[in-house]
C-alpha cells in the first residue's frame, strides 16, 4: 500500500517546478500571462522615461521663465526685452514676441481695443505653451488607471488555467496548482508595480505643470504692464490716441 502512495508523491514532486523565482515563474507562465507581464514591464519603463524627460523639461523651462520674468519686473522696455529674447523659443520669449507683434500691427495706437488684443494674444500663447509642457502626462495617467486591471486580467487568466490543470490532473493536491497560481499572482504584482509609481509621478507632474502655468500667468501680466509703461513713457494717453 505504500508503493502507490510513494509513486503518487514522486509524480507530484516531478510536476512541481524547482525554480519559483520571479524569472522562473515568468518563464513557466502561460503565453497570455507572459504577454501581460511584458506589457506591464514596458508600461513601467514608459512611465519612468516620461518622468525623467518631463522633470528635466519642467526644471529647464521653469528656470528660464523665472529669469525672464525677473527681467520683465526690472526697469526696462519692451524693445529691450524683445532684443534679449531674440531667436529664443521658450514660453516667456513667445509672450514677448507676441506682444511686440501686436504692437507693430497696431501701429502704436494705444486705443481701447489694444489691451484686449494684447491680452488675447498672450492668452493664446499661454495655452499653447501649457499644452506643450503637458505632452506625455496623459500616457502616465492612462498607465496608472489601467495597469491594475491589466494585471488582474493576467491573474484571472492564469488562475483559470491552473484550475483547468487541476481538472486534467484529476487531483486536488494544492502543490500541483500552487505554482500556476503564483505565476498568475505575479501579473497582479507587476500591475501594481506599474500603476503605483505612475499615479505618484502623474500627481507630481501635475503639480509642477500647475506651478509653471502660474508662472506664465505672472509673466503675461508683467508683459501687459511693460506695454502700458512703454506707451506711458511715450506720452500717448488713451484719450489722445482715441481721437
Coordinates of N, CA and C in Angstrom, one line a residue:
X1 N 0.8 -1.2 0.0 CA 0.0 0.0 0.0 C 0.9 1.3 0.0
X2 N 2.1 1.1 0.5 CA 3.0 2.3 0.5 C 3.5 2.7 -0.9
X3 N 3.6 1.6 -1.8 CA 4.2 1.9 -3.1 C 3.3 2.9 -3.9
X4 N 2.0 2.7 -4.0 CA 1.2 3.6 -4.8 C 1.3 5.0 -4.2
X5 N 1.3 5.2 -2.9 CA 1.5 6.5 -2.3 C 2.8 7.1 -2.6
X6 N 3.9 6.3 -2.6 CA 5.2 6.8 -2.9 C 5.3 7.2 -4.4
X7 N 4.6 6.4 -5.2 CA 4.6 6.7 -6.6 C 3.9 8.0 -6.9
X8 N 2.7 8.2 -6.2 CA 2.0 9.4 -6.4 C 2.7 10.6 -5.9
X9 N 3.4 10.5 -4.8 CA 4.2 11.6 -4.2 C 5.4 11.9 -5.2
X10 N 6.0 10.8 -5.8 CA 7.1 11.1 -6.7 C 6.5 11.8 -8.0
X11 N 5.4 11.4 -8.4 CA 4.8 12.1 -9.6 C 4.4 13.5 -9.3
X12 N 3.9 13.8 -8.1 CA 3.6 15.1 -7.7 C 4.8 16.0 -7.7
X13 N 5.9 15.4 -7.1 CA 7.2 16.1 -7.0 C 7.7 16.4 -8.4
X14 N 7.5 15.5 -9.3 CA 8.0 15.7 -10.7 C 7.3 16.8 -11.3
X15 N 6.0 17.0 -11.0 CA 5.2 18.1 -11.6 C 5.5 19.4 -11.1
X16 N 6.1 19.5 -9.9 CA 6.4 20.8 -9.3 C 7.6 21.4 -9.9
X17 N 7.6 22.7 -10.2 CA 8.8 23.3 -10.7 C 9.8 23.6 -9.6
X18 N 11.1 23.5 -9.9 CA 12.1 23.7 -8.8 C 12.5 25.2 -8.7
X19 N 12.2 26.0 -9.7 CA 12.5 27.4 -9.7 C 11.3 28.3 -9.6
X20 N 11.1 28.8 -8.4 CA 9.9 29.7 -8.1 C 10.3 31.1 -7.9
X21 N 11.5 31.5 -8.5 CA 11.9 32.9 -8.5 C 11.0 33.7 -9.5
X22 N 11.0 35.0 -9.4 CA 10.1 35.8 -10.3 C 10.4 35.4 -11.8
X23 N 11.7 35.3 -12.1 CA 12.1 34.9 -13.5 C 11.6 33.5 -13.9
X24 N 11.8 32.6 -12.9 CA 11.3 31.2 -13.2 C 9.8 31.2 -13.3
X25 N 9.1 31.9 -12.5 CA 7.6 32.0 -12.7 C 7.2 32.6 -14.0
X26 N 8.0 33.6 -14.4 CA 7.7 34.2 -15.7 C 7.9 33.2 -16.8
X27 N 9.0 32.5 -16.8 CA 9.3 31.6 -17.9 C 8.3 30.4 -17.9
X28 N 7.7 30.1 -16.7 CA 6.7 29.0 -16.7 C 5.3 29.4 -16.9
X29 N 5.1 30.7 -17.1 CA 3.7 31.2 -17.2 C 3.2 30.9 -18.6
X30 N 1.8 31.0 -18.7 CA 1.1 30.8 -20.0 C 1.5 32.0 -20.9
X31 N 1.4 31.8 -22.2 CA 1.8 32.9 -23.2 C 0.9 34.1 -23.0
X32 N -0.3 34.0 -22.6 CA -1.1 35.2 -22.4 C -0.6 36.0 -21.1
X33 N -0.3 35.2 -20.1 CA 0.2 35.9 -18.9 C 1.5 36.5 -19.1
X34 N 2.3 35.8 -19.9 CA 3.6 36.4 -20.3 C 3.5 37.7 -21.0
X35 N 2.5 37.7 -22.0 CA 2.3 38.9 -22.7 C 1.8 40.1 -21.8
X36 N 1.0 39.7 -20.8 CA 0.5 40.8 -19.9 C 1.7 41.3 -19.1
X37 N 2.6 40.4 -18.6 CA 3.7 40.8 -17.8 C 4.7 41.7 -18.7
X38 N 4.9 41.3 -19.9 CA 5.8 42.1 -20.8 C 5.2 43.5 -21.0
X39 N 3.9 43.5 -21.3 CA 3.2 44.8 -21.5 C 3.3 45.7 -20.2
X40 N 3.2 45.1 -19.1 CA 3.2 45.9 -17.8 C 4.7 46.4 -17.6
X41 N 5.6 45.6 -17.9 CA 7.0 46.0 -17.7 C 7.3 47.1 -18.7
X42 N 6.8 47.1 -19.9 CA 7.0 48.1 -20.9 C 6.3 49.4 -20.4
X43 N 5.1 49.3 -19.9 CA 4.4 50.4 -19.4 C 5.2 51.1 -18.3
X44 N 5.8 50.3 -17.4 CA 6.5 50.9 -16.3 C 7.8 51.6 -16.8
X45 N 8.4 51.1 -17.9 CA 9.5 51.7 -18.5 C 9.1 53.1 -19.1
X46 N 7.9 53.1 -19.8 CA 7.4 54.3 -20.3 C 7.2 55.4 -19.3
X47 N 6.6 54.9 -18.1 CA 6.3 55.9 -17.0 C 7.6 56.5 -16.5
X48 N 8.6 55.8 -16.3 CA 9.9 56.3 -15.8 C 10.6 57.2 -16.8
X49 N 10.4 56.8 -18.1 CA 11.0 57.6 -19.2 C 10.3 59.0 -19.2
X50 N 9.0 59.0 -19.2 CA 8.3 60.3 -19.2 C 8.6 61.1 -18.0
X51 N 8.7 60.4 -16.8 CA 9.0 61.2 -15.6 C 10.4 61.9 -15.7
X52 N 11.4 61.2 -16.2 CA 12.7 61.8 -16.4 C 12.7 62.9 -17.4
X53 N 12.1 62.7 -18.5 CA 12.0 63.7 -19.6 C 11.3 64.9 -19.2
X54 N 10.1 64.7 -18.6 CA 9.3 65.9 -18.2 C 9.9 66.6 -17.0
X55 N 10.5 65.9 -16.1 CA 11.1 66.6 -14.9 C 12.3 67.5 -15.4
X56 N 13.1 67.0 -16.3 CA 14.2 67.8 -16.9 C 13.6 69.0 -17.6
X57 N 12.5 68.7 -18.4 CA 11.9 69.8 -19.2 C 11.3 70.9 -18.3
X58 N 10.6 70.4 -17.3 CA 9.9 71.4 -16.4 C 11.0 72.2 -15.6
X59 N 12.0 71.6 -15.2 CA 13.1 72.3 -14.5 C 13.8 73.3 -15.4
X60 N 14.0 72.9 -16.6 CA 14.7 73.9 -17.5 C 13.7 75.1 -17.9
X61 N 12.5 74.8 -18.2 CA 11.6 75.8 -18.6 C 11.2 76.7 -17.5
X62 N 11.1 76.2 -16.3 CA 10.8 77.0 -15.1 C 11.9 77.9 -14.8
X63 N 13.1 77.4 -14.9 CA 14.3 78.3 -14.6 C 14.4 79.4 -15.6
X64 N 14.2 79.1 -16.9 CA 14.2 80.2 -17.9 C 13.1 81.2 -17.7
X65 N 11.9 80.7 -17.4 CA 10.7 81.6 -17.2 C 10.9 82.5 -16.0
X66 N 11.5 82.0 -14.9 CA 11.8 82.8 -13.8 C 12.8 83.9 -14.1
X67 N 13.8 83.5 -14.9 CA 14.8 84.5 -15.2 C 14.2 85.6 -16.1
X68 N 13.4 85.3 -17.0 CA 12.9 86.3 -17.9 C 11.8 87.1 -17.2
X69 N 11.1 86.5 -16.3 CA 10.1 87.2 -15.5 C 10.7 88.3 -14.6
X70 N 11.9 87.9 -14.0 CA 12.6 88.8 -13.2 C 13.1 90.0 -14.1
X71 N 13.5 89.7 -15.3 CA 13.9 90.8 -16.2 C 12.7 91.7 -16.6
X72 N 11.6 91.1 -16.7 CA 10.4 91.9 -17.0 C 10.0 92.9 -15.9
X73 N 10.3 92.4 -14.7 CA 10.0 93.2 -13.5 C 11.0 94.4 -13.2
X74 N 12.1 94.4 -13.9 CA 13.1 95.4 -13.8 C 12.7 96.6 -14.6
X75 N 13.5 97.7 -14.4 CA 13.2 98.9 -15.1 C 13.8 98.8 -16.6
X76 N 12.9 98.3 -17.4 CA 13.4 98.0 -18.8 C 12.2 98.4 -19.7
X77 N 12.4 98.1 -21.0 CA 11.4 98.5 -22.0 C 11.1 97.2 -22.8
X78 N 10.0 97.3 -23.6 CA 9.6 96.1 -24.4 C 10.6 95.8 -25.5
X79 N 11.2 96.9 -26.0 CA 12.2 96.7 -27.1 C 13.4 96.0 -26.5
X80 N 13.8 96.4 -25.3 CA 15.0 95.8 -24.7 C 14.8 94.3 -24.4
X81 N 13.7 93.9 -23.8 CA 13.4 92.5 -23.5 C 13.2 91.7 -24.8
X82 N 12.7 92.4 -25.8 CA 12.5 91.7 -27.1 C 13.8 91.4 -27.7
X83 N 14.8 92.4 -27.6 CA 16.1 92.1 -28.1 C 16.8 91.0 -27.4
X84 N 16.7 91.0 -26.0 CA 17.3 89.9 -25.2 C 16.8 88.6 -25.5
X85 N 15.5 88.5 -26.0 CA 14.9 87.2 -26.2 C 14.9 86.8 -27.7
X86 N 15.6 87.6 -28.5 CA 15.6 87.4 -30.0 C 16.1 85.9 -30.3
X87 N 15.3 85.2 -31.1 CA 15.7 83.9 -31.5 C 15.4 82.8 -30.5
X88 N 14.8 83.2 -29.3 CA 14.5 82.2 -28.3 C 13.1 81.7 -28.5
X89 N 12.9 80.4 -28.0 CA 11.6 79.8 -28.2 C 10.9 79.4 -26.9
X90 N 11.5 79.8 -25.8 CA 10.8 79.5 -24.5 C 9.5 80.2 -24.4
X91 N 8.7 79.9 -23.4 CA 7.4 80.4 -23.3 C 7.3 81.9 -23.0
X92 N 8.1 82.4 -22.1 CA 8.1 83.9 -21.9 C 8.6 84.6 -23.1
X93 N 9.6 84.1 -23.8 CA 10.0 84.8 -25.0 C 8.9 84.8 -26.1
X94 N 8.1 83.7 -26.1 CA 7.0 83.7 -27.0 C 5.9 84.8 -26.6
X95 N 5.7 85.0 -25.3 CA 4.8 86.0 -24.9 C 5.3 87.4 -25.3
X96 N 6.6 87.6 -25.2 CA 7.2 88.9 -25.5 C 7.1 89.1 -27.0
X97 N 7.4 88.1 -27.8 CA 7.4 88.3 -29.3 C 5.9 88.6 -29.7
X98 N 5.0 87.9 -29.1 CA 3.6 88.1 -29.4 C 3.1 89.5 -29.1
X99 N 3.5 90.0 -28.0 CA 3.2 91.4 -27.6 C 3.8 92.4 -28.6
X100 N 5.1 92.2 -28.9 CA 5.7 93.1 -29.9 C 5.0 93.0 -31.3
X101 N 4.6 91.8 -31.7 CA 4.0 91.7 -32.9 C 2.7 92.5 -33.0
X102 N 1.9 92.3 -31.9 CA 0.6 93.1 -31.9 C 0.8 94.6 -31.8
X103 N 1.9 95.0 -31.1 CA 2.2 96.4 -31.1 C 2.5 97.0 -32.4
X104 N 3.3 96.2 -33.2 CA 3.7 96.6 -34.5 C 2.4 96.6 -35.5
X105 N 1.6 95.6 -35.3 CA 0.4 95.6 -36.2 C -0.6 96.7 -35.8
X106 N -0.6 97.2 -34.6 CA -1.5 98.3 -34.1 C -0.9 99.6 -34.5
X107 N 0.3 99.7 -35.0 CA 1.0 100.9 -35.4 C 1.1 101.9 -34.3
X108 N 1.3 101.4 -33.1 CA 1.5 102.2 -31.9 C 0.2 102.9 -31.4
X109 N -0.9 102.5 -31.9 CA -2.2 103.1 -31.4 C -2.7 102.4 -30.2
X110 N -2.6 103.2 -29.1 CA -3.0 102.6 -27.8 C -4.4 102.9 -27.5
X111 N -5.3 102.3 -28.3 CA -6.8 102.6 -28.2 C -7.4 101.7 -27.2
X112 N -8.7 101.7 -27.1 CA -9.4 100.9 -26.1 C -9.3 99.4 -26.4
X113 N -9.2 99.0 -27.7 CA -9.1 97.6 -28.1 C -7.7 97.0 -28.0
X114 N -6.7 97.9 -27.8 CA -5.3 97.4 -27.9 C -5.0 96.5 -26.8
X115 N -5.4 96.8 -25.5 CA -5.2 95.9 -24.4 C -5.9 94.6 -24.6
X116 N -7.1 94.6 -25.1 CA -7.8 93.4 -25.4 C -7.1 92.5 -26.4
X117 N -6.6 93.1 -27.4 CA -5.8 92.3 -28.4 C -4.6 91.7 -27.8
X118 N -3.9 92.5 -27.1 CA -2.7 92.0 -26.4 C -3.0 90.9 -25.5
X119 N -4.0 91.0 -24.7 CA -4.4 90.0 -23.7 C -4.8 88.7 -24.4
X120 N -5.6 88.9 -25.6 CA -6.0 87.7 -26.3 C -4.8 86.9 -26.9
X121 N -3.8 87.7 -27.4 CA -2.6 87.0 -27.9 C -1.8 86.3 -26.8
X122 N -1.7 87.0 -25.7 CA -0.9 86.4 -24.6 C -1.6 85.1 -24.1
X123 N -3.0 85.2 -24.0 CA -3.7 84.0 -23.5 C -3.5 82.8 -24.5
X124 N -3.5 83.1 -25.8 CA -3.3 82.0 -26.8 C -1.9 81.4 -26.6
X125 N -0.9 82.2 -26.4 CA 0.4 81.7 -26.2 C 0.5 80.9 -24.9
X126 N -0.1 81.4 -23.8 CA -0.1 80.6 -22.6 C -0.7 79.3 -22.8
X127 N -1.9 79.2 -23.4 CA -2.5 77.9 -23.7 C -1.6 77.0 -24.5
X128 N -1.0 77.5 -25.5 CA -0.1 76.7 -26.4 C 1.1 76.2 -25.6
X129 N 1.7 77.0 -24.8 CA 2.8 76.6 -24.0 C 2.4 75.6 -23.0
X130 N 1.2 75.7 -22.4 CA 0.7 74.8 -21.4 C 0.5 73.4 -22.0
X131 N -0.1 73.4 -23.3 CA -0.3 72.2 -24.0 C 1.1 71.5 -24.3
X132 N 2.0 72.3 -24.6 CA 3.3 71.7 -25.0 C 4.0 71.1 -23.8
X133 N 3.9 71.8 -22.6 CA 4.6 71.2 -21.4 C 3.8 70.1 -20.8
X134 N 2.5 69.9 -21.2 CA 1.7 68.8 -20.7 C 1.8 67.5 -21.5
X135 N 2.5 67.6 -22.6 CA 2.6 66.4 -23.5 C 3.2 65.3 -22.8
X136 N 2.6 64.1 -22.9 CA 3.2 62.9 -22.3 C 2.6 62.5 -21.0
X137 N 2.0 63.5 -20.3 CA 1.4 63.2 -19.0 C 0.1 62.3 -19.1
X138 N -0.6 62.5 -20.2 CA -1.8 61.7 -20.4 C -1.4 60.2 -20.5
X139 N -0.3 59.8 -21.0 CA 0.1 58.4 -21.1 C 0.3 57.9 -19.7
X140 N 1.0 58.7 -18.8 CA 1.2 58.3 -17.4 C -0.1 58.1 -16.7
X141 N -1.0 59.0 -16.9 CA -2.4 58.9 -16.3 C -3.1 57.6 -16.7
X142 N -3.0 57.3 -18.0 CA -3.6 56.1 -18.5 C -3.0 54.8 -17.9
X143 N -1.7 54.8 -17.8 CA -1.0 53.6 -17.2 C -1.4 53.5 -15.8
X144 N -1.5 54.6 -15.0 CA -1.9 54.5 -13.6 C -3.3 54.0 -13.4
X145 N -4.2 54.3 -14.4 CA -5.6 53.9 -14.3 C -5.8 52.5 -14.7
X146 N -5.1 52.0 -15.7 CA -5.4 50.7 -16.4 C -4.5 49.6 -16.0
X147 N -3.3 49.9 -15.5 CA -2.3 48.8 -15.2 C -2.8 47.8 -14.2
X148 N -3.5 48.2 -13.1 CA -4.0 47.2 -12.1 C -5.0 46.3 -12.8
X149 N -5.8 46.8 -13.7 CA -6.8 45.9 -14.3 C -6.2 45.0 -15.4
X150 N -5.1 45.5 -16.0 CA -4.4 44.6 -16.9 C -3.8 43.5 -16.2
X151 N -3.1 43.8 -15.0 CA -2.5 42.8 -14.2 C -3.6 41.8 -13.6
X152 N -4.8 42.3 -13.3 CA -5.8 41.5 -12.8 C -6.3 40.5 -13.9
X153 N -6.4 41.0 -15.1 CA -6.7 40.1 -16.3 C -5.7 39.0 -16.4
X154 N -4.4 39.3 -16.3 CA -3.4 38.2 -16.3 C -3.6 37.2 -15.2
X155 N -3.9 37.7 -14.0 CA -4.1 36.8 -12.9 C -5.3 35.9 -13.1
X156 N -6.4 36.5 -13.5 CA -7.6 35.7 -13.8 C -7.4 34.6 -14.8
X157 N -6.7 35.0 -15.9 CA -6.4 34.0 -16.9 C -5.5 32.9 -16.4
X158 N -4.5 33.3 -15.6 CA -3.6 32.3 -15.0 C -4.2 31.3 -14.1
X159 N -5.1 31.9 -13.2 CA -5.8 31.0 -12.2 C -6.8 30.1 -13.0
X160 N -7.4 30.6 -14.0 CA -8.3 29.8 -14.8 C -7.6 28.6 -15.4
X161 N -6.4 28.9 -15.9 CA -5.6 27.8 -16.5 C -5.1 26.8 -15.4
X162 N -4.9 27.4 -14.2 CA -4.5 26.5 -13.1 C -5.6 25.5 -12.7
X163 N -6.8 26.0 -12.6 CA -7.9 25.1 -12.3 C -8.2 24.1 -13.4
X164 N -8.0 24.5 -14.7 CA -8.1 23.6 -15.8 C -7.0 22.5 -15.6
X165 N -5.8 22.9 -15.1 CA -4.8 21.9 -14.9 C -5.2 20.9 -13.8
X166 N -5.9 21.4 -12.7 CA -6.4 20.5 -11.7 C -7.4 19.5 -12.3
X167 N -8.3 20.0 -13.1 CA -9.2 19.1 -13.7 C -8.5 18.0 -14.6
X168 N -7.5 18.4 -15.3 CA -6.9 17.5 -16.2 C -6.0 16.5 -15.4
X169 N -5.4 16.9 -14.3 CA -4.6 16.1 -13.5 C -5.4 15.1 -12.6
X170 N -6.7 15.4 -12.5 CA -7.5 14.6 -11.6 C -7.0 14.5 -10.2
X171 N -6.6 15.6 -9.7 CA -6.1 15.7 -8.3 C -6.4 17.0 -7.7
X172 N -6.7 17.0 -6.4 CA -7.0 18.3 -5.7 C -5.8 18.7 -4.9
X173 N -4.6 18.1 -5.1 CA -3.4 18.5 -4.4 C -3.0 19.9 -4.7
X174 N -3.0 20.7 -3.7 CA -2.7 22.2 -3.9 C -1.2 22.3 -4.4
X175 N -0.4 21.4 -4.1 CA 1.0 21.5 -4.5 C 1.1 21.5 -6.0
X176 N 0.2 20.9 -6.7 CA 0.2 20.8 -8.2 C -0.2 22.1 -8.8
X177 N -1.2 22.8 -8.2 CA -1.7 24.0 -8.8 C -1.1 25.3 -8.2
X178 N -0.4 25.2 -7.1 CA 0.2 26.4 -6.5 C 1.1 27.1 -7.4
X179 N 2.1 26.5 -8.1 CA 2.9 27.2 -9.0 C 2.2 28.1 -10.0
X180 N 1.1 27.5 -10.6 CA 0.4 28.2 -11.6 C -0.3 29.5 -11.0
X181 N -0.8 29.3 -9.8 CA -1.5 30.4 -9.1 C -0.4 31.5 -8.8
X182 N 0.8 31.1 -8.3 CA 1.8 32.0 -8.0 C 2.2 32.8 -9.3
X183 N 2.3 32.1 -10.4 CA 2.6 32.8 -11.7 C 1.5 33.8 -12.0
X184 N 0.3 33.4 -11.8 CA -0.8 34.3 -12.1 C -0.8 35.6 -11.2
X185 N -0.5 35.3 -9.9 CA -0.5 36.5 -9.0 C 0.7 37.4 -9.3
X186 N 1.7 36.9 -9.9 CA 2.8 37.8 -10.3 C 2.4 38.8 -11.3
X187 N 1.4 38.5 -12.1 CA 0.9 39.5 -13.0 C 0.2 40.7 -12.3
X188 N -0.5 40.4 -11.2 CA -1.1 41.4 -10.4 C -0.1 42.3 -9.7
X189 N 1.0 41.6 -9.2 CA 2.1 42.3 -8.6 C 2.7 43.3 -9.6
X190 N 2.9 42.8 -10.8 CA 3.5 43.7 -11.8 C 2.6 44.9 -12.2
X191 N 1.3 44.6 -12.2 CA 0.3 45.6 -12.4 C 0.4 46.7 -11.4
X192 N 0.6 46.3 -10.1 CA 0.7 47.3 -9.0 C 2.0 48.1 -9.1
X193 N 3.1 47.3 -9.5 CA 4.4 48.0 -9.7 C 4.4 49.0 -10.8
X194 N 3.6 48.8 -11.8 CA 3.5 49.8 -12.9 C 2.5 50.9 -12.5
X195 N 1.4 50.6 -11.8 CA 0.4 51.6 -11.5 C 0.8 52.6 -10.4
X196 N 1.3 52.1 -9.3 CA 1.5 53.0 -8.2 C 2.5 54.1 -8.5
X197 N 3.7 53.8 -9.1 CA 4.6 54.9 -9.5 C 4.0 55.8 -10.5
X198 N 3.1 55.3 -11.4 CA 2.5 56.1 -12.4 C 1.6 57.1 -11.8
X199 N 0.8 56.7 -10.8 CA -0.1 57.6 -10.1 C 0.7 58.7 -9.4
X200 N 1.7 58.3 -8.7 CA 2.5 59.3 -7.9 C 3.2 60.2 -8.9
X201 N 3.8 59.7 -9.9 CA 4.5 60.6 -10.9 C 3.5 61.5 -11.6
X202 N 2.3 61.0 -11.9 CA 1.4 61.9 -12.6 C 1.0 63.1 -11.7
X203 N 0.7 62.8 -10.4 CA 0.4 63.9 -9.5 C 1.5 64.8 -9.3
X204 N 2.8 64.3 -9.3 CA 3.9 65.2 -9.2 C 4.0 66.1 -10.4
X205 N 3.9 65.5 -11.6 CA 4.0 66.3 -12.8 C 2.8 67.4 -12.9
X206 N 1.6 67.0 -12.5 CA 0.5 68.0 -12.5 C 0.8 69.1 -11.6
X207 N 1.4 68.9 -10.4 CA 1.8 70.0 -9.5 C 2.8 70.9 -10.2
X208 N 3.8 70.3 -10.8 CA 4.8 71.1 -11.5 C 4.3 71.9 -12.6
X209 N 3.4 71.3 -13.4 CA 2.8 72.0 -14.5 C 1.9 73.1 -14.1
X210 N 1.2 72.9 -13.0 CA 0.3 74.0 -12.4 C 1.2 75.2 -12.0
X211 N 2.3 74.9 -11.3 CA 3.2 76.0 -10.9 C 3.7 76.7 -12.1
X212 N 4.1 75.9 -13.2 CA 4.6 76.5 -14.4 C 3.6 77.4 -15.0
X213 N 2.3 77.0 -15.1 CA 1.3 77.8 -15.7 C 1.1 79.1 -14.9
X214 N 1.1 79.0 -13.5 CA 1.0 80.2 -12.7 C 2.2 81.2 -13.0
X215 N 3.3 80.6 -13.2 CA 4.5 81.5 -13.6 C 4.3 82.2 -14.9
X216 N 3.7 81.4 -15.9 CA 3.4 82.1 -17.2 C 2.3 83.2 -17.0
X217 N 1.4 82.9 -16.1 CA 0.4 84.0 -15.9 C 1.0 85.2 -15.3
X218 N 2.0 85.1 -14.4 CA 2.7 86.2 -13.9 C 3.5 86.9 -15.0
X219 N 4.2 86.1 -15.8 CA 5.0 86.7 -16.9 C 4.0 87.5 -17.9
X220 N 2.9 86.9 -18.2 CA 1.9 87.6 -19.1 C 1.5 88.9 -18.5
X221 N 1.2 88.9 -17.2 CA 0.8 90.2 -16.5 C 1.9 91.2 -16.6
X222 N 3.2 90.8 -16.4 CA 4.3 91.7 -16.5 C 4.5 92.2 -17.9
X223 N 4.2 91.4 -18.9 CA 4.3 91.9 -20.3 C 3.2 93.0 -20.5
X224 N 2.0 92.8 -20.0 CA 1.0 93.8 -20.1 C 1.4 95.1 -19.4
X225 N 2.0 95.0 -18.2 CA 2.4 96.2 -17.5 C 3.5 96.9 -18.3
X226 N 4.4 96.1 -18.8 CA 5.5 96.7 -19.6 C 5.0 97.4 -20.8
X227 N 4.1 96.9 -21.5 CA 3.5 97.5 -22.7 C 2.8 98.8 -22.3
X228 N 2.1 98.8 -21.1 CA 1.4 100.0 -20.6 C 2.4 101.1 -20.3
X229 N 3.5 100.7 -19.6 CA 4.5 101.6 -19.2 C 5.2 102.2 -20.4
X230 N 5.5 101.4 -21.4 CA 6.1 101.9 -22.7 C 5.3 103.0 -23.3
X231 N 4.0 102.8 -23.4 CA 3.1 103.8 -24.0 C 3.0 105.0 -23.1
X232 N 3.0 104.8 -21.8 CA 3.0 106.0 -20.9 C 4.2 106.8 -21.0
X233 N 5.4 106.2 -21.2 CA 6.7 106.9 -21.4 C 6.6 107.8 -22.7
X234 N 5.9 107.3 -23.7 CA 5.9 108.0 -25.0 C 4.9 109.1 -24.9
X235 N 4.2 109.3 -23.8 CA 3.2 110.4 -23.7 C 2.0 110.3 -24.6
X236 N 1.5 109.0 -24.7 CA 0.3 108.8 -25.6 C -0.8 108.4 -24.7
X237 N -1.5 109.3 -24.1 CA -2.7 108.9 -23.2 C -3.8 108.3 -24.1
X238 N -4.6 107.6 -23.4 CA -5.7 106.9 -24.1 C -6.6 107.8 -24.8
X239 N -6.9 109.0 -24.2 CA -7.9 109.9 -24.8 C -7.3 110.5 -26.1
X240 N -6.0 110.8 -26.1 CA -5.4 111.4 -27.3 C -5.3 110.3 -28.4
X241 N -5.0 109.1 -28.0 CA -4.9 108.0 -29.1 C -6.2 107.7 -29.7
X242 N -7.3 107.9 -28.9 CA -8.7 107.6 -29.4 C -9.2 108.7 -30.4
X243 N -8.5 109.9 -30.4 CA -9.0 110.9 -31.3 C -8.7 110.6 -32.8

